[in-house]
PDB file of C-alpha atoms and ligand atoms in Angstrom:
ATOM      1  CA  MET U  17       1.183  31.009-227.168  1.00 96.00           C
ATOM      2  CA  ASP U  18       1.431  31.125-230.929  1.00 98.00           C
ATOM      3  CA  ALA U  19       4.409  32.198-233.013  1.00 98.00           C
ATOM      4  CA  GLU U  20       3.733  34.688-235.792  1.00 98.00           C
ATOM      5  CA  LEU U  21       5.172  34.792-239.281  1.00 98.00           C
ATOM      6  CA  LEU U  22       8.102  37.198-239.519  1.00 98.00           C
ATOM      7  CA  LEU U  23       9.755  36.386-242.870  1.00 98.00           C
ATOM      8  CA  ASP U  24       8.324  33.966-245.429  1.00 98.00           C
ATOM      9  CA  ALA U  25      11.840  32.815-246.334  1.00 98.00           C
ATOM     10  CA  ARG U  26      10.917  29.380-247.753  1.00 98.00           C
ATOM     11  CA  ALA U  27      14.229  28.042-246.444  1.00 98.00           C
ATOM     12  CA  VAL U  28      14.869  24.408-247.310  1.00 98.00           C
ATOM     13  CA  LEU U  29      16.362  23.772-243.873  1.00 98.00           C
ATOM     14  CA  GLY U  30      16.292  26.977-241.837  1.00 98.00           C
ATOM     15  CA  GLU U  31      18.461  26.632-238.721  1.00 98.00           C
ATOM     16  CA  GLY U  32      20.991  28.203-236.417  1.00 98.00           C
ATOM     17  CA  ALA U  33      19.117  31.313-235.187  1.00 98.00           C
ATOM     18  CA  LEU U  34      21.467  33.559-233.188  1.00 98.00           C
ATOM     19  CA  TRP U  35      21.081  37.208-232.184  1.00 98.00           C
ATOM     20  CA  ASP U  36      24.185  39.289-232.935  1.00 97.00           C
ATOM     21  CA  ALA U  37      23.707  41.842-230.137  1.00 95.00           C
ATOM     22  CA  SER U  38      26.650  44.045-231.176  1.00 93.00           C
ATOM     23  CA  ARG U  39      25.165  44.639-234.615  1.00 95.00           C
ATOM     24  CA  ARG U  40      21.461  44.181-233.742  1.00 96.00           C
ATOM     25  CA  ARG U  41      20.741  41.560-236.363  1.00 97.00           C
ATOM     26  CA  LEU U  42      19.625  37.963-236.476  1.00 98.00           C
ATOM     27  CA  LEU U  43      22.026  35.425-237.945  1.00 98.00           C
ATOM     28  CA  TRP U  44      20.606  32.178-239.289  1.00 98.00           C
ATOM     29  CA  VAL U  45      21.405  29.565-241.937  1.00 98.00           C
ATOM     30  CA  ASP U  46      19.646  27.557-244.617  1.00 98.00           C
ATOM     31  CA  ILE U  47      21.700  24.372-244.335  1.00 98.00           C
ATOM     32  CA  GLU U  48      20.532  22.704-247.535  1.00 98.00           C
ATOM     33  CA  GLY U  49      20.150  26.031-249.340  1.00 98.00           C
ATOM     34  CA  ARG U  50      23.886  26.564-248.528  1.00 98.00           C
ATOM     35  CA  GLU U  51      23.277  30.108-247.322  1.00 98.00           C
ATOM     36  CA  VAL U  52      24.160  32.248-244.337  1.00 98.00           C
ATOM     37  CA  HIS U  53      21.403  34.790-243.654  1.00 98.00           C
ATOM     38  CA  ILE U  54      21.631  38.153-241.926  1.00 98.00           C
ATOM     39  CA  PHE U  55      18.189  39.512-240.989  1.00 98.00           C
ATOM     40  CA  ASP U  56      17.635  43.078-239.844  1.00 97.00           C
ATOM     41  CA  PRO U  57      14.374  43.155-237.867  1.00 95.00           C
ATOM     42  CA  ALA U  58      14.336  46.969-237.838  1.00 93.00           C
ATOM     43  CA  GLY U  59      14.149  47.272-241.629  1.00 92.00           C
ATOM     44  CA  GLY U  60      12.967  43.768-242.483  1.00 93.00           C
ATOM     45  CA  ASP U  61      15.901  43.148-244.854  1.00 96.00           C
ATOM     46  CA  ASP U  62      17.269  39.622-245.139  1.00 98.00           C
ATOM     47  CA  VAL U  63      20.655  39.228-246.853  1.00 98.00           C
ATOM     48  CA  ALA U  64      21.589  35.719-248.031  1.00 98.00           C
ATOM     49  CA  ILE U  65      25.220  34.768-248.620  1.00 98.00           C
ATOM     50  CA  ASP U  66      25.785  31.631-250.730  1.00 98.00           C
ATOM     51  CA  VAL U  67      28.731  29.759-249.189  1.00 98.00           C
ATOM     52  CA  GLY U  68      28.784  26.950-251.765  1.00 97.00           C
ATOM     53  CA  GLN U  69      28.345  24.048-249.348  1.00 97.00           C
ATOM     54  CA  GLU U  70      25.979  23.046-246.566  1.00 98.00           C
ATOM     55  CA  VAL U  71      26.336  25.358-243.579  1.00 98.00           C
ATOM     56  CA  GLY U  72      25.127  24.110-240.196  1.00 98.00           C
ATOM     57  CA  THR U  73      25.802  27.063-237.951  1.00 98.00           C
ATOM     58  CA  VAL U  74      26.995  30.677-237.762  1.00 98.00           C
ATOM     59  CA  VAL U  75      28.342  32.745-234.854  1.00 98.00           C
ATOM     60  CA  PRO U  76      29.790  36.272-234.709  1.00 98.00           C
ATOM     61  CA  ARG U  77      33.484  36.845-234.112  1.00 97.00           C
ATOM     62  CA  ALA U  78      34.337  39.566-231.569  1.00 96.00           C
ATOM     63  CA  ARG U  79      36.879  41.193-233.908  1.00 96.00           C
ATOM     64  CA  GLY U  80      34.353  41.170-236.789  1.00 96.00           C
ATOM     65  CA  GLY U  81      33.236  38.592-239.295  1.00 97.00           C
ATOM     66  CA  LEU U  82      31.591  35.239-238.719  1.00 98.00           C
ATOM     67  CA  VAL U  83      32.589  31.671-237.855  1.00 98.00           C
ATOM     68  CA  LEU U  84      30.807  28.836-239.697  1.00 98.00           C
ATOM     69  CA  GLY U  85      30.385  25.081-239.378  1.00 98.00           C
ATOM     70  CA  LEU U  86      30.269  23.714-242.924  1.00 98.00           C
ATOM     71  CA  ARG U  87      29.967  20.373-244.676  1.00 97.00           C
ATOM     72  CA  ARG U  88      33.748  20.386-244.980  1.00 96.00           C
ATOM     73  CA  GLY U  89      34.867  21.817-241.682  1.00 97.00           C
ATOM     74  CA  ILE U  90      35.071  25.054-239.721  1.00 98.00           C
ATOM     75  CA  ALA U  91      35.685  28.347-241.525  1.00 98.00           C
ATOM     76  CA  LEU U  92      35.774  32.109-241.136  1.00 98.00           C
ATOM     77  CA  LEU U  93      33.520  34.241-243.333  1.00 98.00           C
ATOM     78  CA  ASP U  94      33.965  37.911-244.112  1.00 98.00           C
ATOM     79  CA  PRO U  95      30.370  38.890-244.952  1.00 96.00           C
ATOM     80  CA  ALA U  96      31.487  42.038-246.815  1.00 95.00           C
ATOM     81  CA  SER U  97      33.871  40.346-249.277  1.00 97.00           C
ATOM     82  CA  ARG U  98      32.135  36.942-248.918  1.00 96.00           C
ATOM     83  CA  GLU U  99      35.610  35.394-248.582  1.00 96.00           C
ATOM     84  CA  LEU U 100      35.780  32.031-246.793  1.00 97.00           C
ATOM     85  CA  THR U 101      38.899  30.948-244.880  1.00 97.00           C
ATOM     86  CA  MET U 102      38.947  27.264-243.942  1.00 97.00           C
ATOM     87  CA  LEU U 103      40.365  26.542-240.486  1.00 97.00           C
ATOM     88  CA  ALA U 104      39.967  22.794-239.927  1.00 97.00           C
ATOM     89  CA  ASP U 105      38.248  19.716-241.341  1.00 97.00           C
ATOM     90  CA  PRO U 106      38.304  17.165-238.507  1.00 97.00           C
ATOM     91  CA  GLU U 107      35.979  14.674-240.256  1.00 96.00           C
ATOM     92  CA  SER U 108      37.547  14.586-243.714  1.00 95.00           C
ATOM     93  CA  HIS U 109      37.603  10.776-243.290  1.00 94.00           C
ATOM     94  CA  LEU U 110      33.774  10.705-242.865  1.00 94.00           C
ATOM     95  CA  PRO U 111      32.336  12.105-246.116  1.00 92.00           C
ATOM     96  CA  ASP U 112      28.734  11.364-245.060  1.00 92.00           C
ATOM     97  CA  ASN U 113      29.053  13.683-242.062  1.00 96.00           C
ATOM     98  CA  ARG U 114      28.788  17.462-241.966  1.00 97.00           C
ATOM     99  CA  PHE U 115      28.859  20.182-239.335  1.00 98.00           C
ATOM    100  CA  ASN U 116      25.525  20.920-237.723  1.00 98.00           C
ATOM    101  CA  ASP U 117      24.544  23.177-234.785  1.00 98.00           C
ATOM    102  CA  GLY U 118      27.111  25.232-232.844  1.00 98.00           C
ATOM    103  CA  LYS U 119      27.452  28.047-230.304  1.00 98.00           C
ATOM    104  CA  CYS U 120      30.111  29.968-228.355  1.00 98.00           C
ATOM    105  CA  ASP U 121      30.680  29.346-224.653  1.00 98.00           C
ATOM    106  CA  PRO U 122      31.054  32.031-221.947  1.00 98.00           C
ATOM    107  CA  ALA U 123      34.840  32.129-222.561  1.00 98.00           C
ATOM    108  CA  GLY U 124      34.413  32.696-226.309  1.00 98.00           C
ATOM    109  CA  ARG U 125      35.275  29.181-227.488  1.00 98.00           C
ATOM    110  CA  PHE U 126      33.231  27.956-230.492  1.00 98.00           C
ATOM    111  CA  TRP U 127      31.568  24.560-229.973  1.00 98.00           C
ATOM    112  CA  ALA U 128      30.103  22.774-232.990  1.00 98.00           C
ATOM    113  CA  GLY U 129      29.047  19.212-233.607  1.00 98.00           C
ATOM    114  CA  THR U 130      28.536  17.032-236.627  1.00 98.00           C
ATOM    115  CA  ILE U 131      25.662  14.915-237.912  1.00 97.00           C
ATOM    116  CA  SER U 132      25.918  11.428-239.330  1.00 93.00           C
ATOM    117  CA  HIS U 133      23.697  11.112-242.371  1.00 87.00           C
ATOM    118  CA  ARG U 134      23.895   7.351-241.929  1.00 88.00           C
ATOM    119  CA  ARG U 135      22.468   7.956-238.424  1.00 89.00           C
ATOM    120  CA  GLN U 136      25.398   6.112-236.878  1.00 91.00           C
ATOM    121  CA  PRO U 137      27.139   7.274-233.685  1.00 95.00           C
ATOM    122  CA  ASP U 138      30.226   8.312-235.670  1.00 95.00           C
ATOM    123  CA  ALA U 139      29.591  12.053-235.338  1.00 97.00           C
ATOM    124  CA  ALA U 140      31.206  14.176-232.628  1.00 98.00           C
ATOM    125  CA  LEU U 141      31.275  17.494-230.808  1.00 98.00           C
ATOM    126  CA  TYR U 142      34.276  19.783-231.422  1.00 98.00           C
ATOM    127  CA  ARG U 143      35.669  22.907-229.839  1.00 98.00           C
ATOM    128  CA  LEU U 144      37.513  25.704-231.638  1.00 98.00           C
ATOM    129  CA  ASP U 145      39.588  27.641-229.108  1.00 98.00           C
ATOM    130  CA  PRO U 146      40.558  31.317-229.501  1.00 98.00           C
ATOM    131  CA  ASP U 147      44.049  30.183-230.637  1.00 97.00           C
ATOM    132  CA  LEU U 148      42.232  28.489-233.591  1.00 97.00           C
ATOM    133  CA  SER U 149      43.130  24.968-232.450  1.00 97.00           C
ATOM    134  CA  VAL U 150      40.358  22.384-232.791  1.00 97.00           C
ATOM    135  CA  ARG U 151      39.772  19.420-230.503  1.00 97.00           C
ATOM    136  CA  ARG U 152      37.225  16.616-230.419  1.00 98.00           C
ATOM    137  CA  VAL U 153      35.469  16.851-227.045  1.00 98.00           C
ATOM    138  CA  LEU U 154      32.709  14.232-227.319  1.00 98.00           C
ATOM    139  CA  GLU U 155      32.447  11.075-229.432  1.00 97.00           C
ATOM    140  CA  GLY U 156      29.583   8.664-230.116  1.00 97.00           C
ATOM    141  CA  VAL U 157      27.249  11.424-231.322  1.00 97.00           C
ATOM    142  CA  VAL U 158      24.526  10.821-233.936  1.00 97.00           C
ATOM    143  CA  ASN U 159      23.052  14.309-234.561  1.00 97.00           C
ATOM    144  CA  SER U 160      24.726  17.117-232.624  1.00 98.00           C
ATOM    145  CA  ASN U 161      22.297  19.964-231.964  1.00 98.00           C
ATOM    146  CA  GLY U 162      21.373  22.477-229.251  1.00 98.00           C
ATOM    147  CA  LEU U 163      23.978  23.955-226.897  1.00 98.00           C
ATOM    148  CA  ALA U 164      23.518  26.347-223.961  1.00 98.00           C
ATOM    149  CA  TRP U 165      25.402  27.271-220.797  1.00 98.00           C
ATOM    150  CA  SER U 166      23.840  27.820-217.375  1.00 98.00           C
ATOM    151  CA  LEU U 167      23.765  31.341-215.926  1.00 98.00           C
ATOM    152  CA  ASP U 168      26.494  30.477-213.410  1.00 98.00           C
ATOM    153  CA  ALA U 169      28.609  28.924-216.231  1.00 98.00           C
ATOM    154  CA  ARG U 170      28.932  25.659-214.291  1.00 98.00           C
ATOM    155  CA  ALA U 171      26.784  23.519-216.603  1.00 98.00           C
ATOM    156  CA  MET U 172      26.611  22.985-220.354  1.00 98.00           C
ATOM    157  CA  TYR U 173      23.304  21.772-221.784  1.00 98.00           C
ATOM    158  CA  TYR U 174      23.488  19.620-224.866  1.00 98.00           C
ATOM    159  CA  ILE U 175      21.143  17.889-227.301  1.00 98.00           C
ATOM    160  CA  ASP U 176      22.162  14.931-229.428  1.00 98.00           C
ATOM    161  CA  THR U 177      18.839  14.611-231.262  1.00 97.00           C
ATOM    162  CA  GLY U 178      19.525  10.906-231.735  1.00 94.00           C
ATOM    163  CA  THR U 179      19.023  10.411-227.970  1.00 96.00           C
ATOM    164  CA  HIS U 180      15.665  12.302-227.758  1.00 97.00           C
ATOM    165  CA  ARG U 181      17.052  13.915-224.588  1.00 98.00           C
ATOM    166  CA  ILE U 182      18.356  17.144-223.176  1.00 98.00           C
ATOM    167  CA  ASP U 183      21.535  16.390-221.238  1.00 98.00           C
ATOM    168  CA  ALA U 184      23.802  18.437-218.975  1.00 98.00           C
ATOM    169  CA  PHE U 185      27.535  18.312-218.318  1.00 98.00           C
ATOM    170  CA  GLY U 186      29.551  19.925-215.590  1.00 98.00           C
ATOM    171  CA  TYR U 187      31.490  22.706-217.351  1.00 98.00           C
ATOM    172  CA  ASP U 188      34.734  24.454-216.390  1.00 98.00           C
ATOM    173  CA  ARG U 189      34.831  27.970-217.819  1.00 98.00           C
ATOM    174  CA  ASP U 190      38.608  28.285-217.323  1.00 98.00           C
ATOM    175  CA  THR U 191      39.590  25.127-219.205  1.00 98.00           C
ATOM    176  CA  GLY U 192      36.468  24.381-221.279  1.00 98.00           C
ATOM    177  CA  ALA U 193      36.431  20.833-219.889  1.00 98.00           C
ATOM    178  CA  ILE U 194      33.092  18.986-219.655  1.00 98.00           C
ATOM    179  CA  ARG U 195      32.363  15.957-217.465  1.00 98.00           C
ATOM    180  CA  ASN U 196      29.635  13.989-215.663  1.00 98.00           C
ATOM    181  CA  ARG U 197      26.971  13.762-218.363  1.00 98.00           C
ATOM    182  CA  ARG U 198      23.428  13.425-217.012  1.00 98.00           C
ATOM    183  CA  THR U 199      19.936  13.645-218.476  1.00 98.00           C
ATOM    184  CA  VAL U 200      17.748  16.607-217.530  1.00 98.00           C
ATOM    185  CA  VAL U 201      14.765  15.981-219.849  1.00 98.00           C
ATOM    186  CA  ASP U 202      13.580  12.845-221.617  1.00 97.00           C
ATOM    187  CA  VAL U 203      11.468  14.254-224.431  1.00 97.00           C
ATOM    188  CA  PRO U 204       8.245  12.346-225.180  1.00 95.00           C
ATOM    189  CA  ASP U 205       8.097  11.274-228.851  1.00 94.00           C
ATOM    190  CA  ALA U 206       4.702  12.992-229.275  1.00 94.00           C
ATOM    191  CA  MET U 207       6.414  16.400-228.842  1.00 96.00           C
ATOM    192  CA  GLY U 208       8.844  15.811-231.720  1.00 97.00           C
ATOM    193  CA  LYS U 209      12.601  15.467-231.462  1.00 98.00           C
ATOM    194  CA  PRO U 210      14.641  18.059-229.531  1.00 98.00           C
ATOM    195  CA  ASP U 211      16.697  20.179-231.944  1.00 98.00           C
ATOM    196  CA  GLY U 212      18.032  23.724-231.385  1.00 98.00           C
ATOM    197  CA  MET U 213      18.105  25.311-227.925  1.00 98.00           C
ATOM    198  CA  THR U 214      18.645  28.589-226.084  1.00 98.00           C
ATOM    199  CA  ILE U 215      18.514  29.712-222.444  1.00 98.00           C
ATOM    200  CA  ASP U 216      16.579  32.613-220.902  1.00 98.00           C
ATOM    201  CA  ALA U 217      17.457  35.056-218.134  1.00 98.00           C
ATOM    202  CA  ASP U 218      15.721  32.765-215.591  1.00 98.00           C
ATOM    203  CA  GLY U 219      17.966  29.844-216.580  1.00 98.00           C
ATOM    204  CA  MET U 220      15.159  27.969-218.367  1.00 98.00           C
ATOM    205  CA  LEU U 221      15.732  26.155-221.658  1.00 98.00           C
ATOM    206  CA  TRP U 222      13.814  26.909-224.881  1.00 98.00           C
ATOM    207  CA  VAL U 223      13.959  23.966-227.250  1.00 98.00           C
ATOM    208  CA  ALA U 224      12.748  23.709-230.852  1.00 98.00           C
ATOM    209  CA  HIS U 225      11.050  20.352-231.430  1.00 98.00           C
ATOM    210  CA  TRP U 226      11.546  18.920-234.940  1.00 98.00           C
ATOM    211  CA  GLY U 227       8.316  17.295-236.069  1.00 97.00           C
ATOM    212  CA  GLY U 228       6.484  18.849-233.128  1.00 98.00           C
ATOM    213  CA  GLY U 229       5.621  22.301-234.521  1.00 98.00           C
ATOM    214  CA  ARG U 230       6.584  23.895-231.230  1.00 98.00           C
ATOM    215  CA  VAL U 231       9.185  25.458-229.003  1.00 98.00           C
ATOM    216  CA  ASN U 232       8.989  24.216-225.429  1.00 98.00           C
ATOM    217  CA  ARG U 233      10.279  25.942-222.312  1.00 98.00           C
ATOM    218  CA  TRP U 234      11.826  23.340-220.005  1.00 98.00           C
ATOM    219  CA  ASP U 235      13.094  23.666-216.435  1.00 98.00           C
ATOM    220  CA  PRO U 236      16.471  21.878-216.411  1.00 98.00           C
ATOM    221  CA  GLY U 237      16.356  21.657-212.614  1.00 97.00           C
ATOM    222  CA  THR U 238      13.163  19.597-212.446  1.00 98.00           C
ATOM    223  CA  GLY U 239      12.751  18.329-216.013  1.00 97.00           C
ATOM    224  CA  ARG U 240       9.311  19.928-216.063  1.00 98.00           C
ATOM    225  CA  LEU U 241       7.618  21.444-219.120  1.00 98.00           C
ATOM    226  CA  LEU U 242       6.790  25.090-218.310  1.00 98.00           C
ATOM    227  CA  SER U 243       5.176  26.424-221.477  1.00 98.00           C
ATOM    228  CA  THR U 244       4.793  25.874-225.200  1.00 98.00           C
ATOM    229  CA  VAL U 245       4.939  28.161-228.240  1.00 98.00           C
ATOM    230  CA  LEU U 246       3.054  26.620-231.145  1.00 98.00           C
ATOM    231  CA  VAL U 247       4.595  27.134-234.592  1.00 98.00           C
ATOM    232  CA  PRO U 248       2.582  26.626-237.811  1.00 98.00           C
ATOM    233  CA  ALA U 249       5.462  24.633-239.358  1.00 98.00           C
ATOM    234  CA  SER U 250       6.002  21.189-237.876  1.00 98.00           C
ATOM    235  CA  ARG U 251       9.730  21.070-238.697  1.00 98.00           C
ATOM    236  CA  THR U 252      10.728  23.554-236.008  1.00 98.00           C
ATOM    237  CA  THR U 253      14.521  23.712-235.845  1.00 98.00           C
ATOM    238  CA  SER U 254      16.069  26.442-233.677  1.00 98.00           C
ATOM    239  CA  CYS U 255      15.313  29.514-231.590  1.00 98.00           C
ATOM    240  CA  ALA U 256      17.093  32.564-230.189  1.00 98.00           C
ATOM    241  CA  PHE U 257      16.100  35.564-228.115  1.00 98.00           C
ATOM    242  CA  GLY U 258      16.843  38.886-229.752  1.00 98.00           C
ATOM    243  CA  GLY U 259      15.683  42.380-230.485  1.00 97.00           C
ATOM    244  CA  PRO U 260      16.882  45.476-228.601  1.00 95.00           C
ATOM    245  CA  ASP U 261      15.334  44.180-225.340  1.00 97.00           C
ATOM    246  CA  LEU U 262      16.248  40.494-225.954  1.00 98.00           C
ATOM    247  CA  ALA U 263      12.556  39.686-225.444  1.00 98.00           C
ATOM    248  CA  THR U 264      11.608  38.459-228.917  1.00 98.00           C
ATOM    249  CA  LEU U 265      12.060  34.740-229.547  1.00 98.00           C
ATOM    250  CA  TYR U 266      13.042  34.130-233.173  1.00 98.00           C
ATOM    251  CA  ILE U 267      12.295  30.661-234.547  1.00 99.00           C
ATOM    252  CA  THR U 268      13.575  28.922-237.700  1.00 98.00           C
ATOM    253  CA  THR U 269      11.764  26.141-239.577  1.00 98.00           C
ATOM    254  CA  ALA U 270      12.305  23.775-242.510  1.00 98.00           C
ATOM    255  CA  ARG U 271      10.493  22.408-245.544  1.00 98.00           C
ATOM    256  CA  THR U 272      13.021  19.736-246.501  1.00 98.00           C
ATOM    257  CA  GLY U 273      11.646  16.265-247.148  1.00 96.00           C
ATOM    258  CA  MET U 274       7.990  17.358-247.094  1.00 97.00           C
ATOM    259  CA  THR U 275       5.554  16.088-249.706  1.00 97.00           C
ATOM    260  CA  ALA U 276       3.574  18.536-251.869  1.00 97.00           C
ATOM    261  CA  GLU U 277       0.527  17.608-249.800  1.00 97.00           C
ATOM    262  CA  ALA U 278       2.303  18.364-246.512  1.00 96.00           C
ATOM    263  CA  LEU U 279       3.566  21.679-247.889  1.00 97.00           C
ATOM    264  CA  ALA U 280       0.043  22.620-248.934  1.00 97.00           C
ATOM    265  CA  ALA U 281      -1.041  22.051-245.338  1.00 97.00           C
ATOM    266  CA  GLU U 282       1.928  24.053-243.974  1.00 98.00           C
ATOM    267  CA  PRO U 283       2.564  26.774-246.574  1.00 98.00           C
ATOM    268  CA  GLN U 284       4.753  28.740-244.134  1.00 98.00           C
ATOM    269  CA  ALA U 285       7.231  25.882-243.643  1.00 98.00           C
ATOM    270  CA  GLY U 286      10.758  27.275-243.973  1.00 98.00           C
ATOM    271  CA  ALA U 287       9.767  30.708-242.641  1.00 98.00           C
ATOM    272  CA  LEU U 288      11.172  32.720-239.752  1.00 98.00           C
ATOM    273  CA  PHE U 289       8.684  33.154-236.920  1.00 98.00           C
ATOM    274  CA  ALA U 290       8.677  35.356-233.818  1.00 98.00           C
ATOM    275  CA  VAL U 291       6.898  35.535-230.489  1.00 98.00           C
ATOM    276  CA  ARG U 292       7.229  37.677-227.357  1.00 98.00           C
ATOM    277  CA  PRO U 293       6.728  35.126-224.592  1.00 98.00           C
ATOM    278  CA  GLY U 294       7.127  37.535-221.652  1.00 98.00           C
ATOM    279  CA  VAL U 295      10.670  36.605-220.626  1.00 98.00           C
ATOM    280  CA  GLN U 296      14.070  37.856-221.766  1.00 98.00           C
ATOM    281  CA  GLY U 297      17.014  35.987-223.177  1.00 98.00           C
ATOM    282  CA  LEU U 298      20.719  36.585-222.739  1.00 96.00           C
ATOM    283  CA  PRO U 299      23.187  38.003-225.238  1.00 95.00           C
ATOM    284  CA  ALA U 300      24.925  35.222-227.192  1.00 96.00           C
ATOM    285  CA  PHE U 301      28.668  34.868-226.677  1.00 97.00           C
ATOM    286  CA  GLU U 302      30.988  35.809-229.545  1.00 98.00           C
ATOM    287  CA  PHE U 303      34.023  33.891-230.744  1.00 98.00           C
ATOM    288  CA  ALA U 304      37.047  35.360-228.956  1.00 98.00           C
ATOM    289  CA  GLY U 305      39.716  34.277-231.463  1.00 93.00           C
TER     290      GLY U 305
HETATM  291 CA1   CA E 405      19.460  21.452-235.819  1.00 78.59          CA
END
């Protein structure tokens, strides 16, 4: 399968694709461009909101508005007024780190991790609960990325790109506790590094592979590769099912760090891509706070 160009956005570091099912729009971010994007696939409009600092992730809030992971912490954004409200900055002592990928769990908690630009295991995974308290739930992280929960809500899948693996934890929906980390896929280097991730209605994982120009569908039960969507931009960063039938896979890409020669070979780097792979996704969870 091949992904097709949807929006030639030229994002520096396109990331964080998430379908906002309540409002039928695709949320995504340009981390290094410091923008939250709201894309309407029906009309083709893409609205960019400059948030003034690197933004690693965006999720919808059930009561309206958005929750962001920023360079300097977790914040609420009112997209109409563009007002930012900072909630917490748990790594103010680590100025080289910033928030990266994040997602809400089945109980409406917002999980977001950080990335160490020194590539040291001093990053972490955090959880923002509906009462707006923040806790550190996993330490020793290098580059916190994809998150997904199993259909029965008993497992949480997690990618620390620094490990080149897809891992799983036992997950307790009532308390949000995670335990018993295990590896479900060891990703071969030739496929690129595992980055963003989503889950489909069959419980299979779709993973964007940075440097691999692809999104792979993996079976977390067997570790087997099931299928591949090729993307004409090697820095493939995240993916999300969306559209009215949740059957379109939206894919973000990046052009950061590429030479002029590499960009000439991949002129669509930084674009949004889409493909209809023949399976459906699940609606993303919203922040319940
Ligand atoms: Ca990422």
